[in-house]
Amino acid sequence: AMLLRVLRRTAPAACAAGAFAARRPASLPRCDPASNPTPERWTDDHADPTARNLEVNVQRVHDWKESIARAKAAWAQGDKAAAERHLEEALEKSHYFGAESPPVATSLYNLAELRR
């Protein structure tokens, strides 16, 4: 929470000053897609056959959100162990969406807040 307050205050001024401008050292080559083939994890060769099924994806999001709701309910009742168990379950379910997906980030954040 403190970090967010600091970022909210400093980010607009830093952006205006060009602090976050992308600077590439001259020694680094430009990315050439031809010389950098797509990683295997991004290809559809080994993809889950249900990944493009809307109903399956909606159900998986629903299951993930239910785990978070159960964690919130357990936390409200003062059961930290159950809340942690449900958040770990949510994290496990979130990996279906990819390691860098918003559900994974949210699940990791929730676990970090609980363990803080």
PDB file of N, CA, C and O in Angstrom, residues 51-86:
ATOM      1  N   ALA A  51      -8.123 -24.987 -24.224  1.00  0.00           N
ATOM      2  CA  ALA A  51      -7.723 -23.599 -24.018  1.00  0.00           C
ATOM      3  C   ALA A  51      -8.557 -22.614 -24.839  1.00  0.00           C
ATOM      4  O   ALA A  51      -8.743 -21.483 -24.428  1.00  0.00           O
ATOM      5  N   ARG A  52      -9.059 -23.029 -25.969  1.00  0.00           N
ATOM      6  CA  ARG A  52      -9.854 -22.125 -26.817  1.00  0.00           C
ATOM      7  C   ARG A  52     -11.355 -22.322 -26.632  1.00  0.00           C
ATOM      8  O   ARG A  52     -12.150 -21.736 -27.350  1.00  0.00           O
ATOM      9  N   ASN A  53     -11.733 -23.128 -25.663  1.00  0.00           N
ATOM     10  CA  ASN A  53     -13.136 -23.388 -25.394  1.00  0.00           C
ATOM     11  C   ASN A  53     -13.652 -22.357 -24.388  1.00  0.00           C
ATOM     12  O   ASN A  53     -13.239 -22.345 -23.231  1.00  0.00           O
ATOM     13  N   LEU A  54     -14.544 -21.485 -24.825  1.00  0.00           N
ATOM     14  CA  LEU A  54     -15.032 -20.402 -23.993  1.00  0.00           C
ATOM     15  C   LEU A  54     -15.688 -20.907 -22.709  1.00  0.00           C
ATOM     16  O   LEU A  54     -15.432 -20.376 -21.626  1.00  0.00           O
ATOM     17  N   GLU A  55     -16.516 -21.928 -22.812  1.00  0.00           N
ATOM     18  CA  GLU A  55     -17.216 -22.424 -21.630  1.00  0.00           C
ATOM     19  C   GLU A  55     -16.235 -22.946 -20.586  1.00  0.00           C
ATOM     20  O   GLU A  55     -16.399 -22.728 -19.394  1.00  0.00           O
ATOM     21  N   VAL A  56     -15.198 -23.644 -21.051  1.00  0.00           N
ATOM     22  CA  VAL A  56     -14.185 -24.175 -20.133  1.00  0.00           C
ATOM     23  C   VAL A  56     -13.443 -23.022 -19.460  1.00  0.00           C
ATOM     24  O   VAL A  56     -13.228 -23.030 -18.245  1.00  0.00           O
ATOM     25  N   ASN A  57     -13.074 -22.018 -20.236  1.00  0.00           N
ATOM     26  CA  ASN A  57     -12.345 -20.878 -19.670  1.00  0.00           C
ATOM     27  C   ASN A  57     -13.198 -20.109 -18.664  1.00  0.00           C
ATOM     28  O   ASN A  57     -12.698 -19.702 -17.610  1.00  0.00           O
ATOM     29  N   VAL A  58     -14.465 -19.910 -18.984  1.00  0.00           N
ATOM     30  CA  VAL A  58     -15.365 -19.216 -18.066  1.00  0.00           C
ATOM     31  C   VAL A  58     -15.484 -20.002 -16.765  1.00  0.00           C
ATOM     32  O   VAL A  58     -15.446 -19.432 -15.667  1.00  0.00           O
ATOM     33  N   GLN A  59     -15.595 -21.318 -16.876  1.00  0.00           N
ATOM     34  CA  GLN A  59     -15.705 -22.162 -15.679  1.00  0.00           C
ATOM     35  C   GLN A  59     -14.431 -22.098 -14.845  1.00  0.00           C
ATOM     36  O   GLN A  59     -14.475 -22.036 -13.627  1.00  0.00           O
ATOM     37  N   ARG A  60     -13.278 -22.079 -15.501  1.00  0.00           N
ATOM     38  CA  ARG A  60     -12.005 -22.007 -14.759  1.00  0.00           C
ATOM     39  C   ARG A  60     -11.852 -20.664 -14.055  1.00  0.00           C
ATOM     40  O   ARG A  60     -11.352 -20.607 -12.934  1.00  0.00           O
ATOM     41  N   VAL A  61     -12.278 -19.585 -14.678  1.00  0.00           N
ATOM     42  CA  VAL A  61     -12.250 -18.276 -14.009  1.00  0.00           C
ATOM     43  C   VAL A  61     -13.189 -18.299 -12.813  1.00  0.00           C
ATOM     44  O   VAL A  61     -12.847 -17.817 -11.724  1.00  0.00           O
ATOM     45  N   HIS A  62     -14.372 -18.877 -13.000  1.00  0.00           N
ATOM     46  CA  HIS A  62     -15.350 -18.968 -11.918  1.00  0.00           C
ATOM     47  C   HIS A  62     -14.780 -19.772 -10.740  1.00  0.00           C
ATOM     48  O   HIS A  62     -14.906 -19.360  -9.584  1.00  0.00           O
ATOM     49  N   ASP A  63     -14.144 -20.906 -11.032  1.00  0.00           N
ATOM     50  CA  ASP A  63     -13.544 -21.738  -9.979  1.00  0.00           C
ATOM     51  C   ASP A  63     -12.452 -20.977  -9.236  1.00  0.00           C
ATOM     52  O   ASP A  63     -12.349 -21.057  -8.007  1.00  0.00           O
ATOM     53  N   TRP A  64     -11.630 -20.243  -9.985  1.00  0.00           N
ATOM     54  CA  TRP A  64     -10.554 -19.450  -9.381  1.00  0.00           C
ATOM     55  C   TRP A  64     -11.135 -18.386  -8.446  1.00  0.00           C
ATOM     56  O   TRP A  64     -10.679 -18.217  -7.313  1.00  0.00           O
ATOM     57  N   LYS A  65     -12.179 -17.697  -8.913  1.00  0.00           N
ATOM     58  CA  LYS A  65     -12.805 -16.655  -8.094  1.00  0.00           C
ATOM     59  C   LYS A  65     -13.491 -17.243  -6.857  1.00  0.00           C
ATOM     60  O   LYS A  65     -13.510 -16.625  -5.798  1.00  0.00           O
ATOM     61  N   GLU A  66     -14.051 -18.434  -6.993  1.00  0.00           N
ATOM     62  CA  GLU A  66     -14.669 -19.101  -5.838  1.00  0.00           C
ATOM     63  C   GLU A  66     -13.632 -19.405  -4.766  1.00  0.00           C
ATOM     64  O   GLU A  66     -13.915 -19.271  -3.578  1.00  0.00           O
ATOM     65  N   SER A  67     -12.450 -19.839  -5.169  1.00  0.00           N
ATOM     66  CA  SER A  67     -11.388 -20.105  -4.203  1.00  0.00           C
ATOM     67  C   SER A  67     -11.023 -18.833  -3.445  1.00  0.00           C
ATOM     68  O   SER A  67     -10.802 -18.859  -2.234  1.00  0.00           O
ATOM     69  N   ILE A  68     -10.964 -17.712  -4.143  1.00  0.00           N
ATOM     70  CA  ILE A  68     -10.657 -16.440  -3.497  1.00  0.00           C
ATOM     71  C   ILE A  68     -11.792 -16.034  -2.556  1.00  0.00           C
ATOM     72  O   ILE A  68     -11.546 -15.562  -1.440  1.00  0.00           O
ATOM     73  N   ALA A  69     -13.031 -16.255  -2.980  1.00  0.00           N
ATOM     74  CA  ALA A  69     -14.179 -15.920  -2.127  1.00  0.00           C
ATOM     75  C   ALA A  69     -14.161 -16.770  -0.852  1.00  0.00           C
ATOM     76  O   ALA A  69     -14.448 -16.260   0.245  1.00  0.00           O
ATOM     77  N   ARG A  70     -13.821 -18.061  -0.980  1.00  0.00           N
ATOM     78  CA  ARG A  70     -13.725 -18.923   0.203  1.00  0.00           C
ATOM     79  C   ARG A  70     -12.611 -18.444   1.135  1.00  0.00           C
ATOM     80  O   ARG A  70     -12.742 -18.483   2.359  1.00  0.00           O
ATOM     81  N   ALA A  71     -11.501 -17.973   0.553  1.00  0.00           N
ATOM     82  CA  ALA A  71     -10.405 -17.450   1.365  1.00  0.00           C
ATOM     83  C   ALA A  71     -10.849 -16.205   2.130  1.00  0.00           C
ATOM     84  O   ALA A  71     -10.530 -16.047   3.314  1.00  0.00           O
ATOM     85  N   LYS A  72     -11.581 -15.322   1.453  1.00  0.00           N
ATOM     86  CA  LYS A  72     -12.072 -14.109   2.116  1.00  0.00           C
ATOM     87  C   LYS A  72     -13.015 -14.455   3.259  1.00  0.00           C
ATOM     88  O   LYS A  72     -12.964 -13.844   4.328  1.00  0.00           O
ATOM     89  N   ALA A  73     -13.886 -15.442   3.026  1.00  0.00           N
ATOM     90  CA  ALA A  73     -14.827 -15.857   4.067  1.00  0.00           C
ATOM     91  C   ALA A  73     -14.075 -16.452   5.265  1.00  0.00           C
ATOM     92  O   ALA A  73     -14.404 -16.160   6.418  1.00  0.00           O
ATOM     93  N   ALA A  74     -13.082 -17.275   4.988  1.00  0.00           N
ATOM     94  CA  ALA A  74     -12.291 -17.873   6.070  1.00  0.00           C
ATOM     95  C   ALA A  74     -11.552 -16.792   6.846  1.00  0.00           C
ATOM     96  O   ALA A  74     -11.480 -16.834   8.081  1.00  0.00           O
ATOM     97  N   TRP A  75     -10.995 -15.810   6.140  1.00  0.00           N
ATOM     98  CA  TRP A  75     -10.282 -14.711   6.795  1.00  0.00           C
ATOM     99  C   TRP A  75     -11.245 -13.916   7.686  1.00  0.00           C
ATOM    100  O   TRP A  75     -10.904 -13.536   8.799  1.00  0.00           O
ATOM    101  N   ALA A  76     -12.455 -13.672   7.196  1.00  0.00           N
ATOM    102  CA  ALA A  76     -13.454 -12.914   7.963  1.00  0.00           C
ATOM    103  C   ALA A  76     -13.833 -13.654   9.247  1.00  0.00           C
ATOM    104  O   ALA A  76     -14.173 -13.029  10.248  1.00  0.00           O
ATOM    105  N   GLN A  77     -13.758 -14.979   9.224  1.00  0.00           N
ATOM    106  CA  GLN A  77     -14.073 -15.785  10.404  1.00  0.00           C
ATOM    107  C   GLN A  77     -12.853 -15.967  11.303  1.00  0.00           C
ATOM    108  O   GLN A  77     -12.940 -16.614  12.340  1.00  0.00           O
ATOM    109  N   GLY A  78     -11.717 -15.427  10.886  1.00  0.00           N
ATOM    110  CA  GLY A  78     -10.513 -15.520  11.701  1.00  0.00           C
ATOM    111  C   GLY A  78      -9.707 -16.786  11.494  1.00  0.00           C
ATOM    112  O   GLY A  78      -8.791 -17.077  12.270  1.00  0.00           O
ATOM    113  N   ASP A  79     -10.009 -17.545  10.462  1.00  0.00           N
ATOM    114  CA  ASP A  79      -9.305 -18.799  10.189  1.00  0.00           C
ATOM    115  C   ASP A  79      -8.219 -18.557   9.141  1.00  0.00           C
ATOM    116  O   ASP A  79      -8.427 -18.749   7.943  1.00  0.00           O
ATOM    117  N   LYS A  80      -7.055 -18.123   9.608  1.00  0.00           N
ATOM    118  CA  LYS A  80      -5.963 -17.774   8.707  1.00  0.00           C
ATOM    119  C   LYS A  80      -5.449 -18.998   7.939  1.00  0.00           C
ATOM    120  O   LYS A  80      -5.125 -18.904   6.759  1.00  0.00           O
ATOM    121  N   ALA A  81      -5.396 -20.161   8.584  1.00  0.00           N
ATOM    122  CA  ALA A  81      -4.895 -21.374   7.924  1.00  0.00           C
ATOM    123  C   ALA A  81      -5.794 -21.771   6.750  1.00  0.00           C
ATOM    124  O   ALA A  81      -5.301 -22.121   5.672  1.00  0.00           O
ATOM    125  N   ALA A  82      -7.094 -21.713   6.943  1.00  0.00           N
ATOM    126  CA  ALA A  82      -8.024 -22.056   5.863  1.00  0.00           C
ATOM    127  C   ALA A  82      -7.933 -21.020   4.743  1.00  0.00           C
ATOM    128  O   ALA A  82      -7.966 -21.375   3.561  1.00  0.00           O
ATOM    129  N   ALA A  83      -7.801 -19.749   5.115  1.00  0.00           N
ATOM    130  CA  ALA A  83      -7.677 -18.697   4.100  1.00  0.00           C
ATOM    131  C   ALA A  83      -6.428 -18.930   3.260  1.00  0.00           C
ATOM    132  O   ALA A  83      -6.466 -18.825   2.029  1.00  0.00           O
ATOM    133  N   GLU A  84      -5.329 -19.277   3.906  1.00  0.00           N
ATOM    134  CA  GLU A  84      -4.094 -19.539   3.171  1.00  0.00           C
ATOM    135  C   GLU A  84      -4.237 -20.751   2.260  1.00  0.00           C
ATOM    136  O   GLU A  84      -3.801 -20.735   1.109  1.00  0.00           O
ATOM    137  N   ARG A  85      -4.887 -21.790   2.741  1.00  0.00           N
ATOM    138  CA  ARG A  85      -5.112 -22.989   1.938  1.00  0.00           C
ATOM    139  C   ARG A  85      -5.937 -22.664   0.683  1.00  0.00           C
ATOM    140  O   ARG A  85      -5.612 -23.104  -0.427  1.00  0.00           O
ATOM    141  N   HIS A  86      -6.973 -21.855   0.853  1.00  0.00           N
ATOM    142  CA  HIS A  86      -7.822 -21.479  -0.291  1.00  0.00           C
ATOM    143  C   HIS A  86      -7.072 -20.582  -1.275  1.00  0.00           C
ATOM    144  O   HIS A  86      -7.258 -20.692  -2.491  1.00  0.00           O
TER     145      HIS A  86
END
